[in-house]
Coordinates of C-alpha atoms in Angstrom, one line a residue:
Chain A
M1 CA -4.9 14.8 7.7
S2 CA -8.5 15.8 7.2
V3 CA -11.5 14.8 5.3
L4 CA -13.9 17.4 3.9
I5 CA -17.3 16.1 3.0
V6 CA -19.9 18.0 1.0
G7 CA -23.4 16.6 0.5
S8 CA -26.9 16.6 1.7
V9 CA -28.3 16.6 5.2
A10 CA -31.8 15.3 5.2
Y11 CA -34.7 13.7 7.0
D12 CA -35.9 10.5 5.5
G13 CA -39.1 8.6 5.7
I14 CA -38.5 4.9 5.1
E15 CA -40.9 2.1 4.4
A16 CA -39.3 -1.3 4.2
P17 CA -40.3 -4.9 4.9
A18 CA -38.9 -4.7 8.4
G19 CA -41.1 -1.7 9.3
K20 CA -41.3 2.0 8.7
V21 CA -40.0 5.3 10.2
D22 CA -41.7 8.6 9.5
R23 CA -38.6 10.9 10.0
I24 CA -35.1 9.9 10.6
L25 CA -31.7 11.7 10.1
G26 CA -30.3 11.0 6.6
G27 CA -28.4 12.6 3.7
S28 CA -25.2 11.7 1.9
A29 CA -23.0 14.0 4.0
T30 CA -24.5 12.6 7.2
Y31 CA -23.7 9.0 6.4
A32 CA -20.3 9.7 4.8
S33 CA -19.1 11.9 7.6
V34 CA -20.1 9.6 10.4
A35 CA -18.5 6.6 8.6
S36 CA -15.3 8.6 8.0
S37 CA -15.2 9.6 11.7
F38 CA -14.4 6.0 12.7
F39 CA -11.1 6.2 11.0
T40 CA -9.7 9.7 10.9
S41 CA -10.0 13.2 12.4
P42 CA -10.9 15.9 11.7
V43 CA -13.9 15.1 9.6
R44 CA -15.5 18.3 8.2
L45 CA -19.0 18.5 7.0
V46 CA -20.3 21.1 4.6
G47 CA -24.1 21.0 4.3
T48 CA -27.3 22.7 5.2
A49 CA -30.4 21.9 7.2
G50 CA -33.5 23.8 8.0
N51 CA -35.3 25.3 11.0
D52 CA -36.7 21.9 12.0
F53 CA -33.3 20.3 12.5
D54 CA -33.4 18.5 15.9
E55 CA -31.0 19.2 18.7
Q56 CA -30.5 15.4 19.1
D57 CA -29.3 15.1 15.5
L58 CA -26.8 17.9 15.9
Q59 CA -25.7 16.0 19.0
F60 CA -25.4 12.8 17.0
L61 CA -23.0 14.5 14.6
T62 CA -20.9 16.2 17.3
D63 CA -20.8 12.9 19.3
H64 CA -18.9 11.5 16.2
N65 CA -16.5 14.5 16.4
I66 CA -17.7 15.9 13.2
D67 CA -16.5 19.4 12.6
L68 CA -19.6 21.5 11.8
D69 CA -18.0 24.9 11.0
G70 CA -19.2 24.6 7.4
F71 CA -22.7 23.3 8.4
R72 CA -25.4 25.9 8.2
I73 CA -28.9 25.9 9.7
D74 CA -31.0 27.9 7.2
Q75 CA -33.9 29.4 9.2
S76 CA -35.8 30.2 6.0
G77 CA -37.3 26.8 5.7
K78 CA -37.3 23.1 6.6
T79 CA -34.7 20.4 6.1
F80 CA -34.6 18.4 2.8
F81 CA -37.0 15.6 3.1
W82 CA -37.1 12.3 1.1
K83 CA -39.5 9.4 1.5
G84 CA -39.1 6.1 -0.1
R85 CA -40.2 2.5 0.0
Y86 CA -38.0 -0.5 -0.4
H87 CA -39.2 -3.8 -1.8
S88 CA -38.3 -7.2 -0.4
D89 CA -35.2 -7.6 -2.5
F90 CA -33.9 -4.1 -1.7
N91 CA -32.7 -3.9 -5.3
S92 CA -35.3 -1.3 -6.2
R93 CA -37.0 1.5 -4.3
D94 CA -39.8 3.9 -5.0
T95 CA -39.5 7.5 -4.2
L96 CA -42.8 8.5 -2.5
D97 CA -42.0 12.1 -1.7
T98 CA -39.2 14.7 -2.2
Q99 CA -39.3 18.1 -0.6
L100 CA -36.1 20.0 -1.4
N101 CA -36.8 22.8 1.1
V102 CA -33.7 24.7 2.1
F103 CA -31.5 22.2 0.1
E104 CA -33.0 23.8 -3.1
H105 CA -30.8 26.8 -2.5
F106 CA -27.7 25.0 -1.1
D107 CA -24.6 26.8 -2.2
P108 CA -21.7 25.1 -0.5
V109 CA -19.1 27.5 0.9
I110 CA -15.9 26.0 2.1
P111 CA -14.6 27.9 5.2
D112 CA -11.1 29.4 4.5
S113 CA -9.5 27.2 7.2
W114 CA -10.9 24.1 5.5
K115 CA -9.6 24.8 2.0
D116 CA -6.4 22.9 2.5
S117 CA -8.2 19.6 3.5
S118 CA -6.3 16.5 2.5
I119 CA -9.2 14.5 1.1
L120 CA -12.3 16.0 -0.5
C121 CA -15.5 13.9 -0.7
L122 CA -18.1 15.2 -3.0
G123 CA -21.3 13.4 -1.9
N124 CA -24.3 13.0 -4.2
I125 CA -25.4 16.5 -5.0
E126 CA -26.0 18.5 -8.2
P127 CA -22.9 18.2 -10.3
S128 CA -22.6 21.9 -10.8
L129 CA -22.2 22.3 -7.1
Q130 CA -19.6 19.6 -7.0
R131 CA -17.7 21.7 -9.6
N132 CA -18.1 24.8 -7.5
V133 CA -16.5 23.0 -4.5
L134 CA -13.6 21.8 -6.7
D135 CA -13.0 25.4 -7.6
Q136 CA -12.8 26.4 -3.9
V137 CA -10.3 24.0 -2.5
R138 CA -6.5 24.1 -2.8
K139 CA -4.9 20.9 -4.2
P140 CA -6.3 18.2 -1.9
R141 CA -4.3 15.0 -1.8
L142 CA -7.3 13.1 -3.2
T143 CA -10.7 14.1 -4.5
L144 CA -13.6 11.7 -4.6
L145 CA -17.0 12.0 -6.2
D146 CA -20.3 10.0 -5.8
T147 CA -23.4 10.6 -7.9
M148 CA -26.8 9.1 -8.7
N149 CA -28.9 8.2 -11.7
F150 CA -30.9 11.5 -11.4
W151 CA -27.9 13.5 -12.5
I152 CA -26.9 11.1 -15.2
S153 CA -30.1 11.8 -17.1
G154 CA -30.6 15.4 -15.9
A155 CA -27.2 17.0 -15.8
R156 CA -24.9 14.8 -17.8
E157 CA -22.6 17.4 -19.1
A158 CA -21.9 19.0 -15.7
L159 CA -21.5 15.5 -14.2
E160 CA -19.0 14.3 -16.8
D161 CA -17.0 17.5 -16.3
A162 CA -17.0 17.0 -12.5
I163 CA -16.0 13.3 -13.0
S164 CA -13.2 14.5 -15.2
R165 CA -11.7 16.6 -12.4
V166 CA -11.6 14.0 -9.6
D167 CA -9.1 11.3 -8.7
I168 CA -11.7 8.7 -7.6
A169 CA -15.2 8.2 -9.0
I170 CA -17.6 6.1 -7.0
I171 CA -20.8 4.9 -8.7
N172 CA -23.1 2.0 -8.4
D173 CA -23.5 -0.7 -11.0
Q174 CA -26.8 0.4 -12.5
E175 CA -25.5 4.0 -12.7
A176 CA -22.3 2.9 -14.4
K177 CA -24.3 1.1 -17.1
E178 CA -26.6 4.1 -17.5
L179 CA -23.7 6.6 -17.7
T180 CA -21.8 4.6 -20.3
G181 CA -24.4 2.7 -22.2
K182 CA -22.4 -0.5 -21.7
S183 CA -23.7 -3.6 -20.2
Q184 CA -20.6 -5.3 -18.9
L185 CA -19.0 -3.7 -15.8
A186 CA -15.5 -4.0 -17.1
D187 CA -16.5 -2.1 -20.2
C188 CA -18.3 0.5 -18.0
A189 CA -15.2 0.9 -15.9
R190 CA -13.0 1.5 -19.0
E191 CA -15.3 4.2 -20.3
I192 CA -15.6 6.0 -17.0
R193 CA -11.9 6.0 -16.3
K194 CA -11.4 7.4 -19.8
M195 CA -13.3 10.5 -18.5
G196 CA -10.5 11.2 -16.2
P197 CA -10.4 9.5 -12.8
S198 CA -7.4 7.4 -12.0
Y199 CA -9.5 5.2 -9.8
L200 CA -13.1 4.0 -10.1
I201 CA -15.1 2.1 -7.6
I202 CA -18.3 0.4 -8.7
K203 CA -20.6 -0.4 -5.8
K204 CA -22.7 -3.6 -6.4
G205 CA -24.9 -3.7 -3.3
E206 CA -25.2 -7.3 -2.0
H207 CA -22.5 -8.3 -4.5
G208 CA -19.8 -6.0 -2.9
A209 CA -17.6 -3.5 -4.6
Q210 CA -14.9 -3.4 -7.3
L211 CA -11.9 -1.0 -7.5
Y212 CA -10.4 -0.3 -10.9
S213 CA -7.1 1.5 -11.6
D214 CA -4.2 1.1 -14.1
E215 CA -2.4 -1.2 -11.7
L216 CA -5.1 -2.8 -9.7
L217 CA -8.4 -4.7 -10.1
F218 CA -9.8 -5.6 -6.7
T219 CA -13.2 -6.9 -5.7
A220 CA -14.5 -7.0 -2.1
P221 CA -17.6 -9.0 -1.1
A222 CA -20.5 -7.5 0.8
F223 CA -20.8 -8.9 4.3
P224 CA -24.0 -10.9 4.3
V225 CA -26.3 -9.3 6.8
P226 CA -29.1 -11.5 8.0
G227 CA -32.3 -9.4 7.9
I228 CA -31.4 -6.1 6.2
V229 CA -33.5 -3.3 7.8
D230 CA -32.7 -0.2 5.7
P231 CA -30.2 0.2 2.9
T232 CA -30.5 3.9 2.8
G233 CA -27.1 5.6 3.0
A234 CA -25.1 2.4 2.6
G235 CA -23.3 3.8 -0.5
D236 CA -22.6 7.1 1.2
T237 CA -21.3 5.2 4.2
F238 CA -19.0 3.2 1.9
M239 CA -17.5 6.4 0.5
G240 CA -17.0 8.0 3.9
A241 CA -15.3 4.9 5.4
F242 CA -13.2 4.5 2.2
A243 CA -12.1 8.2 2.4
G244 CA -11.5 8.0 6.2
W245 CA -9.2 5.0 5.8
L246 CA -7.2 6.6 3.0
D247 CA -6.9 9.8 5.1
Q248 CA -5.3 8.0 8.0
A249 CA -2.8 6.2 5.7
D250 CA 0.2 8.0 4.4
T251 CA 0.4 6.3 1.1
L252 CA -1.9 5.2 -1.6
D253 CA -0.3 1.8 -2.2
E254 CA -2.1 -1.3 -3.2
N255 CA -2.7 -2.7 0.3
T256 CA -4.1 0.7 1.5
L257 CA -6.6 0.7 -1.4
R258 CA -7.7 -2.8 -0.7
E259 CA -8.1 -2.1 3.0
A260 CA -10.1 1.1 2.3
V261 CA -12.5 -0.8 0.1
A262 CA -12.9 -3.6 2.6
Y263 CA -13.5 -1.1 5.5
G264 CA -16.0 0.7 3.2
S265 CA -17.8 -2.6 2.7
A266 CA -17.7 -3.4 6.5
L267 CA -19.2 -0.1 7.5
A268 CA -21.9 -0.3 4.8
A269 CA -22.9 -3.7 6.3
F270 CA -23.4 -2.0 9.7
C271 CA -25.4 0.8 8.1
V272 CA -28.1 -1.5 6.8
E273 CA -28.7 -3.2 10.1
K274 CA -30.9 -0.4 11.5
F275 CA -33.1 2.4 10.2
G276 CA -31.1 5.6 9.3
P277 CA -27.6 5.9 10.8
G278 CA -28.8 4.3 14.0
R279 CA -26.4 1.4 14.0
F280 CA -23.4 3.8 14.2
A281 CA -24.4 5.0 17.7
G282 CA -22.1 3.2 20.0
L283 CA -20.4 1.2 17.3
D284 CA -16.8 0.6 18.3
R285 CA -13.7 0.0 16.4
S286 CA -13.3 -3.6 17.6
E287 CA -16.7 -4.5 16.0
I288 CA -15.5 -2.9 12.8
D289 CA -12.3 -4.7 12.8
S290 CA -14.1 -8.0 13.4
R291 CA -16.2 -7.4 10.4
Y292 CA -13.1 -6.5 8.3
D293 CA -11.6 -9.8 9.4
A294 CA -14.9 -11.6 8.5
L295 CA -14.8 -10.1 5.0
R296 CA -11.2 -11.2 4.7
G297 CA -12.1 -14.8 5.7
L298 CA -15.1 -14.7 3.4
S299 CA -13.0 -14.0 0.3
R300 CA -9.7 -15.8 1.1
I301 CA -8.5 -18.0 -1.8
P302 CA -5.7 -20.2 -0.6
G303 CA -2.3 -20.1 -2.4
R304 CA -1.5 -23.0 -4.7
S305 CA 0.6 -25.6 -2.9
Chain B
M1 CA -10.8 -41.4 -7.4
S2 CA -13.3 -41.0 -10.1
V3 CA -16.0 -38.5 -11.1
L4 CA -19.3 -39.8 -12.6
I5 CA -21.2 -37.2 -14.5
V6 CA -24.8 -37.6 -15.6
G7 CA -26.5 -35.0 -17.8
S8 CA -27.4 -33.9 -21.3
V9 CA -25.4 -34.0 -24.4
A10 CA -26.7 -31.6 -27.0
Y11 CA -26.2 -29.5 -30.0
D12 CA -26.8 -25.8 -29.4
G13 CA -27.6 -22.9 -31.7
I14 CA -26.5 -19.7 -30.2
E15 CA -27.2 -16.1 -31.0
A16 CA -25.2 -13.5 -29.1
P17 CA -23.9 -10.0 -29.6
A18 CA -20.5 -11.4 -30.7
G19 CA -22.1 -13.5 -33.5
K20 CA -24.0 -16.7 -34.0
V21 CA -23.4 -20.4 -34.5
D22 CA -26.0 -22.7 -35.9
R23 CA -24.9 -25.9 -34.3
I24 CA -22.2 -26.5 -31.7
L25 CA -21.6 -29.2 -29.2
G26 CA -23.3 -28.5 -25.8
G27 CA -25.2 -30.1 -22.9
S28 CA -24.6 -30.1 -19.2
A29 CA -22.7 -33.4 -19.2
T30 CA -20.4 -32.2 -22.0
Y31 CA -19.3 -29.0 -20.2
A32 CA -19.1 -30.6 -16.8
S33 CA -17.0 -33.6 -17.9
V34 CA -14.6 -31.6 -20.0
A35 CA -14.1 -29.2 -17.1
S36 CA -13.6 -32.0 -14.6
S37 CA -11.0 -33.7 -16.9
F38 CA -8.5 -30.9 -16.2
F39 CA -8.2 -32.0 -12.6
T40 CA -8.8 -35.7 -12.2
S41 CA -9.2 -39.0 -13.9
P42 CA -11.2 -41.0 -14.7
V43 CA -14.1 -38.8 -15.7
R44 CA -17.1 -40.9 -16.6
L45 CA -19.9 -39.5 -18.7
V46 CA -23.4 -41.0 -18.7
G47 CA -25.6 -39.4 -21.4
T48 CA -27.1 -40.0 -24.8
A49 CA -26.8 -38.5 -28.3
G50 CA -28.5 -39.2 -31.6
N51 CA -27.7 -40.5 -35.0
D52 CA -26.4 -37.1 -36.1
F53 CA -23.6 -37.0 -33.4
D54 CA -20.4 -36.0 -35.2
E55 CA -17.3 -38.0 -35.1
Q56 CA -15.3 -34.8 -34.3
D57 CA -17.4 -34.2 -31.2
L58 CA -16.8 -37.8 -30.0
Q59 CA -13.1 -37.1 -30.6
F60 CA -13.3 -33.9 -28.6
L61 CA -14.6 -35.9 -25.6
T62 CA -12.0 -38.6 -25.9
D63 CA -9.3 -36.0 -26.4
H64 CA -10.2 -35.0 -22.9
N65 CA -9.8 -38.6 -21.6
I66 CA -13.5 -38.8 -20.9
D67 CA -14.6 -42.3 -20.3
L68 CA -17.6 -43.0 -22.6
D69 CA -18.7 -46.5 -21.5
G70 CA -21.9 -45.0 -20.2
F71 CA -22.5 -42.8 -23.3
R72 CA -25.0 -44.1 -25.7
I73 CA -25.6 -43.2 -29.3
D74 CA -29.3 -43.7 -29.9
Q75 CA -29.9 -44.4 -33.6
S76 CA -33.6 -43.9 -33.4
G77 CA -33.4 -40.1 -33.7
K78 CA -31.4 -36.9 -33.5
T79 CA -29.4 -35.3 -30.6
F80 CA -31.1 -33.0 -28.2
F81 CA -31.1 -29.5 -29.8
W82 CA -31.5 -26.2 -28.0
K83 CA -31.4 -22.7 -29.6
G84 CA -31.2 -19.5 -27.7
R85 CA -30.4 -15.9 -27.9
Y86 CA -28.4 -13.8 -25.4
H87 CA -29.0 -10.1 -24.9
S88 CA -26.1 -7.6 -24.4
D89 CA -26.0 -8.0 -20.6
F90 CA -26.0 -11.8 -20.7
N91 CA -28.3 -11.8 -17.7
S92 CA -31.2 -13.1 -19.7
R93 CA -31.7 -15.3 -22.7
D94 CA -34.6 -16.3 -24.9
T95 CA -35.1 -19.9 -25.9
L96 CA -35.8 -19.9 -29.6
D97 CA -36.1 -23.7 -30.1
T98 CA -36.1 -26.9 -28.1
Q99 CA -36.1 -30.3 -29.8
L100 CA -35.7 -33.0 -27.2
N101 CA -35.2 -35.8 -29.8
V102 CA -33.5 -38.8 -28.3
F103 CA -33.1 -37.0 -24.9
E104 CA -36.8 -37.4 -24.4
H105 CA -36.4 -41.0 -23.6
F106 CA -33.0 -40.7 -21.8
D107 CA -33.0 -43.3 -19.0
P108 CA -29.5 -43.1 -17.4
V109 CA -28.0 -46.5 -16.8
I110 CA -24.9 -46.6 -14.7
P111 CA -22.5 -49.3 -15.9
D112 CA -21.8 -51.8 -13.1
S113 CA -18.1 -51.0 -13.0
W114 CA -19.0 -47.3 -12.5
K115 CA -21.3 -47.8 -9.5
D116 CA -18.5 -47.3 -7.0
S117 CA -17.5 -43.8 -8.5
S118 CA -16.1 -41.5 -5.8
I119 CA -18.0 -38.4 -6.8
L120 CA -21.4 -38.3 -8.5
C121 CA -22.4 -35.1 -10.4
L122 CA -26.0 -34.9 -11.3
G123 CA -26.1 -32.3 -14.1
N124 CA -29.3 -30.4 -15.0
I125 CA -31.8 -33.1 -16.1
E126 CA -35.3 -34.1 -15.0
P127 CA -35.2 -34.5 -11.2
S128 CA -36.8 -38.0 -11.3
L129 CA -33.9 -39.1 -13.4
Q130 CA -31.5 -37.6 -10.9
R131 CA -33.2 -39.8 -8.3
N132 CA -33.0 -42.9 -10.4
V133 CA -29.2 -42.4 -10.6
L134 CA -29.0 -41.9 -6.9
D135 CA -30.7 -45.3 -6.5
Q136 CA -28.1 -46.9 -8.8
V137 CA -24.8 -45.9 -7.2
R138 CA -23.1 -47.3 -4.1
K139 CA -22.2 -44.7 -1.5
P140 CA -20.2 -42.2 -3.4
R141 CA -17.9 -40.1 -1.3
L142 CA -19.8 -37.0 -2.5
T143 CA -23.0 -36.4 -4.4
L144 CA -23.6 -33.1 -6.3
L145 CA -26.7 -31.8 -8.0
D146 CA -27.4 -28.9 -10.3
T147 CA -30.8 -27.9 -11.7
M148 CA -32.6 -25.1 -13.5
N149 CA -35.7 -23.0 -13.2
F150 CA -37.7 -25.3 -15.5
W151 CA -37.8 -28.1 -12.9
I152 CA -38.5 -25.7 -10.0
S153 CA -41.8 -24.8 -11.5
G154 CA -42.5 -28.1 -13.3
A155 CA -41.2 -30.8 -11.0
R156 CA -40.8 -29.3 -7.6
E157 CA -41.6 -32.3 -5.5
A158 CA -39.2 -34.6 -7.3
L159 CA -36.6 -31.8 -7.3
E160 CA -36.9 -31.2 -3.5
D161 CA -36.6 -34.9 -2.9
A162 CA -33.5 -35.2 -5.1
I163 CA -32.0 -32.2 -3.4
S164 CA -32.6 -33.8 0.0
R165 CA -30.5 -36.7 -1.0
V166 CA -27.3 -35.0 -2.1
D167 CA -24.4 -33.6 -0.2
I168 CA -23.9 -30.5 -2.3
A169 CA -26.5 -28.6 -4.2
I170 CA -25.5 -26.1 -6.9
I171 CA -28.0 -23.5 -8.1
N172 CA -27.9 -20.0 -9.5
D173 CA -29.1 -16.9 -7.7
Q174 CA -32.4 -16.5 -9.6
E175 CA -33.2 -20.2 -9.1
A176 CA -32.4 -20.0 -5.4
K177 CA -34.9 -17.2 -5.0
E178 CA -37.5 -19.0 -7.1
L179 CA -37.1 -22.3 -5.2
T180 CA -37.4 -20.7 -1.8
G181 CA -39.6 -17.6 -2.3
K182 CA -37.0 -15.6 -0.4
S183 CA -35.3 -12.5 -1.8
Q184 CA -32.0 -12.4 0.1
L185 CA -29.5 -15.0 -0.8
A186 CA -28.5 -15.7 2.8
D187 CA -32.2 -16.6 3.5
C188 CA -32.4 -18.7 0.3
A189 CA -29.3 -20.6 1.4
R190 CA -30.7 -21.4 4.8
E191 CA -33.9 -22.7 3.3
I192 CA -32.2 -24.8 0.7
R193 CA -29.8 -26.3 3.3
K194 CA -32.7 -27.2 5.5
M195 CA -33.9 -29.5 2.6
G196 CA -30.8 -31.6 3.3
P197 CA -27.6 -30.7 1.6
S198 CA -24.6 -30.1 3.9
Y199 CA -23.1 -27.7 1.3
L200 CA -24.8 -25.2 -1.0
I201 CA -23.2 -23.3 -3.9
I202 CA -25.1 -20.3 -5.3
K203 CA -23.7 -19.2 -8.7
K204 CA -24.1 -15.5 -9.3
G205 CA -22.8 -15.2 -12.9
E206 CA -20.6 -12.1 -13.2
H207 CA -20.7 -11.7 -9.4
G208 CA -19.0 -15.0 -8.8
A209 CA -20.1 -17.8 -6.5
Q210 CA -20.8 -18.4 -2.8
L211 CA -20.4 -21.6 -0.8
Y212 CA -22.5 -22.1 2.3
S213 CA -22.0 -24.8 5.0
D214 CA -22.2 -25.1 8.8
E215 CA -18.6 -24.1 9.1
L216 CA -17.9 -22.0 6.1
L217 CA -19.2 -19.1 4.1
F218 CA -17.0 -18.3 1.2
T219 CA -17.4 -16.1 -1.8
A220 CA -15.3 -16.2 -4.9
P221 CA -15.4 -13.5 -7.6
A222 CA -15.9 -14.1 -11.2
F223 CA -12.9 -13.4 -13.4
P224 CA -13.8 -10.4 -15.4
V225 CA -13.6 -11.6 -19.0
P226 CA -13.3 -8.7 -21.5
G227 CA -15.8 -9.4 -24.3
I228 CA -17.8 -12.4 -23.3
V229 CA -18.8 -14.5 -26.3
D230 CA -21.1 -17.2 -25.1
P231 CA -22.1 -18.0 -21.5
T232 CA -23.7 -21.3 -22.4
G233 CA -22.4 -24.0 -20.1
A234 CA -20.6 -21.8 -17.7
G235 CA -22.6 -23.2 -14.8
D236 CA -22.0 -26.8 -15.8
T237 CA -18.4 -26.0 -16.3
F238 CA -18.2 -24.6 -12.7
M239 CA -19.7 -27.8 -11.4
G240 CA -17.4 -30.1 -13.3
A241 CA -14.3 -28.2 -12.3
F242 CA -15.5 -28.0 -8.7
A243 CA -16.1 -31.8 -8.6
G244 CA -12.8 -32.5 -10.4
W245 CA -10.9 -30.5 -7.8
L246 CA -12.6 -32.2 -4.9
D247 CA -12.0 -35.6 -6.5
Q248 CA -8.2 -35.2 -6.7
A249 CA -8.1 -34.0 -3.1
D250 CA -8.2 -36.5 -0.3
T251 CA -10.0 -34.4 2.2
L252 CA -12.9 -32.0 2.2
D253 CA -11.3 -29.4 4.5
E254 CA -11.9 -25.7 4.3
N255 CA -9.0 -24.9 2.0
T256 CA -10.0 -27.7 -0.5
L257 CA -13.5 -26.3 -0.7
R258 CA -12.2 -22.8 -1.3
E259 CA -9.8 -24.0 -3.9
A260 CA -12.6 -26.0 -5.6
V261 CA -14.9 -23.0 -5.9
A262 CA -12.1 -20.8 -7.2
Y263 CA -11.1 -23.4 -9.8
G264 CA -14.8 -23.6 -10.8
S265 CA -14.9 -19.9 -11.2
A266 CA -11.6 -20.0 -13.2
L267 CA -12.8 -22.6 -15.6
A268 CA -16.2 -20.9 -16.1
A269 CA -14.3 -17.8 -17.1
F270 CA -12.6 -19.7 -19.9
C271 CA -15.9 -21.3 -21.0
V272 CA -17.4 -17.9 -21.9
E273 CA -14.5 -16.8 -24.1
K274 CA -15.6 -18.8 -27.1
F275 CA -18.8 -20.3 -28.5
G276 CA -19.6 -23.7 -27.1
P277 CA -16.8 -25.6 -25.3
G278 CA -14.3 -24.3 -27.9
R279 CA -12.0 -22.6 -25.4
F280 CA -11.2 -25.9 -23.7
A281 CA -9.5 -27.3 -26.8
G282 CA -5.8 -26.9 -26.1
L283 CA -6.3 -25.2 -22.8
D284 CA -3.5 -26.2 -20.5
R285 CA -3.1 -26.4 -16.8
S286 CA -0.7 -23.5 -16.5
E287 CA -3.3 -21.1 -18.0
I288 CA -5.8 -22.4 -15.5
D289 CA -3.4 -21.9 -12.6
S290 CA -2.7 -18.4 -13.8
R291 CA -6.4 -17.6 -13.7
Y292 CA -6.7 -19.1 -10.3
D293 CA -3.9 -16.9 -9.1
A294 CA -5.6 -13.9 -10.8
L295 CA -8.8 -14.6 -8.9
R296 CA -6.8 -14.9 -5.7
G297 CA -5.2 -11.5 -6.3
L298 CA -8.6 -10.0 -7.3
S299 CA -10.1 -10.9 -3.9
R300 CA -7.1 -10.6 -1.5
I301 CA -7.9 -8.4 1.6
P302 CA -4.7 -7.7 3.5
G303 CA -4.4 -8.7 7.2
R304 CA -4.7 -6.0 9.7
S305 CA -1.3 -4.7 10.7

């Protein structure tokens, strides 16, 4: 068992109704790998950071037992930086600044000893890089891919090709509509699954997440967090937790898939409680299980008597 | 046991991606009473229609065993007419025409023999009329109120007063935000419940519905209907089915509330499959139960092993 996660490692500047932070650890691979680490081991991170990467952030990753043999500090420049502002409803955000820095030349190289990883998570990066990674690995048990609107408009062909080669596509509701030109999620799901993936997850933010396959349609609610602080990374967190849960399970049966989505939703709900990945420091498994149980109670429909 | 429903009876003109109809039976009391009739009896309708009300529509109501002693045909004019156009995502609609006609002078009078009804449903009408009805009835077991954005901006004081006097408020997500000025539904729910109602249901369209009380937070998904035809009346249908289910149950325990929300969601999903209330003609209980079971499967999170 092993989860290989490829994605961005970044510093983020966040402005939100609850306050602001100038510079905090972020990036799709960061959130996904930390979330995955609560469920399985080893979790392997392929990514790059720059010469300004802080010792304490490296420590944060190693504290979560994340294997960093594929993580490179590129001394030629600074870490990818993104700055954004959330509005009060958290359903939209403005990008205030993007500095690609060393991420501009990110060329993911999978260490030989990692090429047989069981589960491959392709975090939100340029689709051509996602394809390069797919070319490097040897028959993972499962491949997952996340993306974002930027690539739908800017690199559609490569993105559709990458999607066609994975088992599980993960996308949010707005992106699903943009990718397919459909307005109803069920229609979006049908179109995206036609591209190739056996499984599709549509993330709906405060409305939870849906899983579509030939055999299963499942919808998990979002845990209602009072006073969301920072939604950055919630989607990446979802993917990491989902992949981590699948990795520790032997099978891909219906219950395992339902559990994985619910654990993804549970971890995402922790993610938004603090700026950056701060809420994961010291988070323990019993808290996670309690939130899983809460989601279960939230959505329980009694059997007919 | 008895459900008393007060609201509009109307003719609607609908334009939607699936087609258009020039004139079809509608109105909040129509949808709510028909939905309620699948679960309980008697269902009592207080409303008014005009001199153009068709015999076949009267027959449609009586076919569903709806008691019409409080329904008045006002010969002085025509039935309330509304015309609207839905866009492809069904999340917004344009009102193309509104002719209040006899509904302008609607003054609901509860027949003496109906004043002891068990459950009172105040459909979407002017809040001052909702208050008038509350003044006429004798201690119903439960009172429910639905409303719409028009009254939030146009009759806020009367609306807040009416809300303060009912047990269960039902409102959609956009209206909840507009009523409270909050952007997170959990915050909206807290503010609305502070106004008085012990229970609040927030309807979220394709994202299902949430129930809030001191003891319970419950969220039911919407059943994913392939090819929605006409969402008109889905919210009224939800309320009617919810009330009907509560009426046939003796208690208001947690399971009953969960069941009522899920049946509300199930009936709403039938409502949108045809123009107007057309899908309810011939709908039988086994189809409804199958949809309830489907919703249950859709949202089932396994217990932790």
